[in-house]
Amino acid sequence: PAGSMDLAASLLPPLLLLLGRPGLGAPGQGAGTWARFARLPYPQDQLFLHDTFPDGFLWGAGSAAYQTEGGWRQGGKGASVWDTFAHRPATPPGAAPPGPVGGDVASDSYNNLFRDVEALRRLGVSHYRFSLSWARLLPNGTAPPNPAGLEHYGRLLARLRELGVEPVVTLYHWDLPQALQDAFGGWASPVLPRLFRDYAELCFRHFGGQVRYWLTMDNPYVVAWHGYGTGRLPPGVRGGPRLGYLAAHHLLQAHAKVWHLYNDHFRAAQRGKVSIALSSHWIKPQHMTEKNIKECQKSLDFVLGWFAKPIFIDGDYPESMRNNLSSLLPEFSEAEKKYIKGTADFFALSFGATLSFQLLDSHMKFQQLESISLRQLLYWINSEYNQPQIFIVENSWFVSGTTKKDDAKYIYYLKKFIMETLKAIRYDGVNVFGYTVWSLLDGFEWHRGYSIRRGLFYVDFQSHDKKLMPKSSVLFYQKLIEKNGFPPLPENQPIEGIFPCGFAWGVVDNYIQVDMTPAQFLDSSVYLWDVHQTKKLIKVDGVYTSKRKHHCVDFAAIRLQISLLQEMHVTHFHFSLKWSLILPLGNLSLINHTLVHYYQCFASELLRVNITPVVALWQPMIENQELPVSLAKYGAWENTETVQAFVEYARFCFTSLGDHVKFWITMNEPSVKNLTYTAGHNLLKAHAKVWHLYDKEFRTSQKGKISIALHADWVEPACPFSRNDQEVADRILEFDIGWLAEPIFGNGDYPEVMRAWLHRINSVDLYNFHLPYFSEDEKKLIQGSFDFFALSHYTTTLVGSEKEDAVKYDHYLEVQMINDITWLHSPSRAAVVPWGLRKLLKWVKSKYGDVPVYVMANGIDDDQNMVHDKLRVYYIQNYINEALKAHTLDDVNLQGYFVYSFNDKTAPKYGLYSYVANQYEPKPSLKHYREIIGNNGFPGPETPELVCPEEVVSCSECHFFRTRKSLLAFVSFIFVAFIITIFFITYYSKRVEGRYK
């Protein structure tokens, strides 16, 4: 799914240019990467980039021989160190191995060459990266060659040529012939570079005419460090750091020999290019200090720079390695440095699940934090190594080994990595010319065996024929290649326009701040002022003045809140009453009249300044669900007595507050996550009875409207091409929204999807979830008990059908929660997905017709840092714009929009006002919202002017004077006394002057 775009995103390229693109690279230049990315404009830099890659960009997929070929004893193949390593006894003697052994069969690509090539044709890739098996071509590691091996790869190259797919061939992808390990000790021996050169010459002579891109070897860091240092991987030699560094020394020499061989003897005729596939992680500092950044730089030096600096800069190891490792690190002679320097025609980068968070030695993080930012790594390489041409030859993440078709997690990592590559090209000026997904098909995943999958095509490893099944990621990658990226789509662009006359612009506060401290002048006591000694007021015991009635002006807290709301320019203010405080015992035997008076005053003061109060009778909170204790203690909504108690409470509120409140919510955001089916059943009946109560007894005189407000986040199928995921999304929408909405706004009964699903799981999985039934009379009571559709919307969730992460899997509904890591997220990890609101509003219309709709709450958290209020500015701007699209383009009957929330005091981190040291300060997002309200949307040059009739307000001034008679009389008396005093002073002054004259 594509994200909504902000106009400000178009400003990014010039903003980034101001921050500077890397100049000519040099060792150490990459250290500026962390500071640069910390300064990029937020949140614009983190938005999804809708753009295309440069013309001619290479799109491909890859595989490695040992991971996919199988056929380990076929066609004269010799044993490799991986064959030996995988056959070590890992189970008790006599026990059957738990599934496939290593890469013996794997995906069986050796016997299914045309199957694999057909998969490439289906994808539409421009290149295919694969590796040659050294042990298949030279079973003993040296001559003579194996004719069957030469024929196999010759057939593969011929078929690729027929399809127009460019081969990218790796000579050595970890599968060293076992014979060379046995005879010489493998890469620990200085003999290996010469033998590797001989093997490469065989390959260049037989295949070079059909290959333009050669990679000498893959990820020498893993081969050296874990093959000969730690022994985690084949050949499993635990030689410690010294042997690991020695093996790397020989790998670099071997690579250089092969590059020079090609350059001197084959380049002129074959016109190809040769490089080495280097793998890297990314690291970020724990704190943005100079020391931590140096440690991050050192971490990259010890992994990527270990091989990249000798090849791309000066033929020698990074200075940080030479300074820290002293005698452990072998030395190159000056002649060797010159020989190694420059032995790569492009920078071949491998990044992803092989090394990151897996095979990176923990000591090489230098106490910093590992990350998966491909974009920052690309920028670092560009800065550090003279702006090389970069070819991403391996990249992706993984899914669980049990995942079959709908690999949503894999798709979203792929989407992230490709989008970051696009940003590196468009924003950062990095020269990336190709991208390779890893891998074409599922295979043996090295030290993790078959516990994970990384292929675009699914392989059933237990089957005999090993047929390929395209996963959802195939369709994703296929479409991406067709479009050459993520081109802008009309639905992603903001629109211009305005909302209709009378549109409700509001803000929400869960509960208003109730401060009933009386003003000082309500004190009926008499005081004397001791002007001579203490200078204080002294209370006169036993003497009192007559008490006057309380007035709304007595509550100072109300005046403050009203003034803050006026500053917003909102037309509506939404808050909830506290049932538990108004009727502490749950019935009319005890009424908190002072609190009721406070609410009356608050509502009347809102009306006085032309702000419409929108009042919810009940909103569940953590403590006792905000029910009176007596009701919460005896079953809460499980108890039918709560239904009748709610009706009595509502009647009291309508009677006490109905003259001031014309916009009622029976229940605000009842949480379906915490409701039993019985509680939900009673809750619906309580709502319906209250609605009918208002409709029959109060509507005529009070002329208000009433409905229920539901929590309604959008749910999107994680794999947009998957029917299974769409069914899951539909199911969740019915359970999350339809459960309470369908009986009221639909047919008077629960969604059929709910009943069918509960019947299924009750019969199959032996659950006992009972969804109650309504009588026919109850259906009639509930159906249509609304005046409008009120919803609270905050974010969008992705759901899938395949279990991937047990922590985020709901067994009851059989749904996997998925995260699109390309989405913008708040500090609390709430996804910012503006287009989800538009989809939700369209869904409501399609389900329940042309009902009036109010977005009663919509907001995001921040981290109390003013710079991050930019996220809320972006959120409000784009969510309201999507609401405008729903109204203008989709003809949704949208009547109002409310921001959540009023201030940080009552809703920490969500407020439009911050609250620090007893002071309210407007955030930038408040000013932005006020501007949108002032414009009634997003008018453009072509937007016609909207002339709205003046609203007739029911004499708020009259109300003002009625409630302030005593105050006005007092003010009038002071004013008259002041005039008379001035008159007498003037009169007698003139008489005195006349007398002296």
Short mmCIF file of N, CA, C and O in Angstrom, two decimals, residues 638 676-685 739 743 748-751 754-755 758 762 769-775 778-779 782:
data_model
loop_
_atom_site.label_atom_id
_atom_site.label_comp_id
_atom_site.label_asym_id
_atom_site.label_seq_id
_atom_site.Cartn_x
_atom_site.Cartn_y
_atom_site.Cartn_z
N GLU A 638 -21.57 -6.89 32.34
CA GLU A 638 -22.06 -8.27 32.32
C GLU A 638 -23.43 -8.37 33.01
O GLU A 638 -24.20 -9.27 32.75
N THR A 676 -16.40 -8.69 26.87
CA THR A 676 -16.92 -10.04 26.60
C THR A 676 -18.14 -9.88 25.69
O THR A 676 -18.69 -8.79 25.55
N TYR A 677 -18.56 -10.97 25.09
CA TYR A 677 -19.72 -10.89 24.21
C TYR A 677 -20.98 -10.54 24.98
O TYR A 677 -21.86 -9.83 24.48
N THR A 678 -21.08 -11.01 26.21
CA THR A 678 -22.25 -10.67 27.03
C THR A 678 -22.25 -9.18 27.37
O THR A 678 -23.27 -8.50 27.30
N ALA A 679 -21.08 -8.66 27.73
CA ALA A 679 -20.97 -7.24 28.06
C ALA A 679 -21.31 -6.38 26.85
O ALA A 679 -22.03 -5.38 26.96
N GLY A 680 -20.80 -6.77 25.69
CA GLY A 680 -21.12 -6.02 24.47
C GLY A 680 -22.60 -6.05 24.16
O GLY A 680 -23.18 -5.06 23.68
N HIS A 681 -23.23 -7.18 24.43
CA HIS A 681 -24.68 -7.35 24.21
C HIS A 681 -25.47 -6.36 25.07
O HIS A 681 -26.36 -5.64 24.56
N ASN A 682 -25.11 -6.29 26.34
CA ASN A 682 -25.80 -5.38 27.25
C ASN A 682 -25.49 -3.92 26.93
O ASN A 682 -26.35 -3.05 27.05
N LEU A 683 -24.26 -3.68 26.53
CA LEU A 683 -23.87 -2.31 26.18
C LEU A 683 -24.69 -1.79 25.02
O LEU A 683 -25.16 -0.63 25.01
N LEU A 684 -24.91 -2.63 24.00
CA LEU A 684 -25.72 -2.22 22.85
C LEU A 684 -27.16 -1.93 23.26
O LEU A 684 -27.76 -0.95 22.80
N LYS A 685 -27.69 -2.76 24.14
CA LYS A 685 -29.07 -2.52 24.59
C LYS A 685 -29.17 -1.24 25.40
O LYS A 685 -30.14 -0.48 25.29
N TRP A 739 -18.88 -5.37 15.06
CA TRP A 739 -19.49 -5.98 16.25
C TRP A 739 -20.53 -5.03 16.87
O TRP A 739 -21.65 -5.42 17.16
N PRO A 743 -25.27 -3.93 14.44
CA PRO A 743 -26.61 -3.91 15.05
C PRO A 743 -27.25 -2.52 15.03
O PRO A 743 -28.47 -2.41 14.86
N GLY A 748 -29.54 -4.66 12.72
CA GLY A 748 -30.04 -4.92 14.05
C GLY A 748 -29.44 -6.15 14.71
O GLY A 748 -29.79 -6.48 15.84
N ASP A 749 -28.54 -6.83 14.00
CA ASP A 749 -27.93 -8.05 14.55
C ASP A 749 -26.43 -8.00 14.30
O ASP A 749 -25.92 -7.16 13.56
N TYR A 750 -25.72 -8.96 14.89
CA TYR A 750 -24.26 -9.00 14.74
C TYR A 750 -23.87 -9.39 13.31
O TYR A 750 -24.65 -10.04 12.60
N PRO A 751 -22.64 -9.02 12.89
CA PRO A 751 -22.21 -9.39 11.54
C PRO A 751 -22.21 -10.89 11.34
O PRO A 751 -21.82 -11.65 12.24
N MET A 754 -18.94 -12.67 12.02
CA MET A 754 -18.64 -13.02 13.42
C MET A 754 -19.27 -14.35 13.79
O MET A 754 -18.60 -15.23 14.36
N ARG A 755 -20.54 -14.49 13.47
CA ARG A 755 -21.23 -15.73 13.86
C ARG A 755 -20.60 -16.94 13.17
O ARG A 755 -20.38 -17.98 13.79
N LEU A 758 -17.11 -17.70 14.78
CA LEU A 758 -17.22 -18.29 16.11
C LEU A 758 -17.76 -19.71 16.04
O LEU A 758 -17.33 -20.59 16.80
N ASN A 762 -15.46 -22.76 17.40
CA ASN A 762 -16.06 -23.53 18.50
C ASN A 762 -16.15 -25.01 18.15
O ASN A 762 -16.00 -25.87 19.01
N PHE A 769 -16.95 -19.91 22.78
CA PHE A 769 -17.29 -18.49 22.71
C PHE A 769 -18.73 -18.36 22.23
O PHE A 769 -19.05 -18.75 21.10
N HIS A 770 -19.58 -17.81 23.08
CA HIS A 770 -21.00 -17.71 22.76
C HIS A 770 -21.36 -16.28 22.46
O HIS A 770 -21.21 -15.39 23.30
N LEU A 771 -21.81 -16.03 21.23
CA LEU A 771 -22.30 -14.71 20.84
C LEU A 771 -23.81 -14.70 21.04
O LEU A 771 -24.54 -15.44 20.37
N PRO A 772 -24.31 -13.90 21.98
CA PRO A 772 -25.75 -13.94 22.31
C PRO A 772 -26.62 -13.58 21.10
O PRO A 772 -26.14 -13.01 20.10
N TYR A 773 -27.89 -13.88 21.22
CA TYR A 773 -28.87 -13.55 20.18
C TYR A 773 -29.81 -12.46 20.70
O TYR A 773 -30.17 -12.44 21.87
N PHE A 774 -30.19 -11.56 19.82
CA PHE A 774 -31.20 -10.56 20.14
C PHE A 774 -32.58 -11.11 19.80
O PHE A 774 -32.75 -11.81 18.79
N SER A 775 -33.56 -10.76 20.62
CA SER A 775 -34.94 -11.05 20.25
C SER A 775 -35.34 -10.11 19.11
O SER A 775 -34.65 -9.12 18.84
N GLU A 778 -35.70 -6.68 20.44
CA GLU A 778 -34.41 -6.04 20.72
C GLU A 778 -33.74 -5.57 19.42
O GLU A 778 -33.11 -4.50 19.39
N LYS A 779 -33.89 -6.35 18.36
CA LYS A 779 -33.34 -5.92 17.07
C LYS A 779 -33.97 -4.61 16.62
O LYS A 779 -33.29 -3.70 16.15
N ILE A 782 -32.59 -1.72 18.71
CA ILE A 782 -31.20 -1.33 18.46
C ILE A 782 -31.02 -0.77 17.05
O ILE A 782 -30.32 0.24 16.86
#
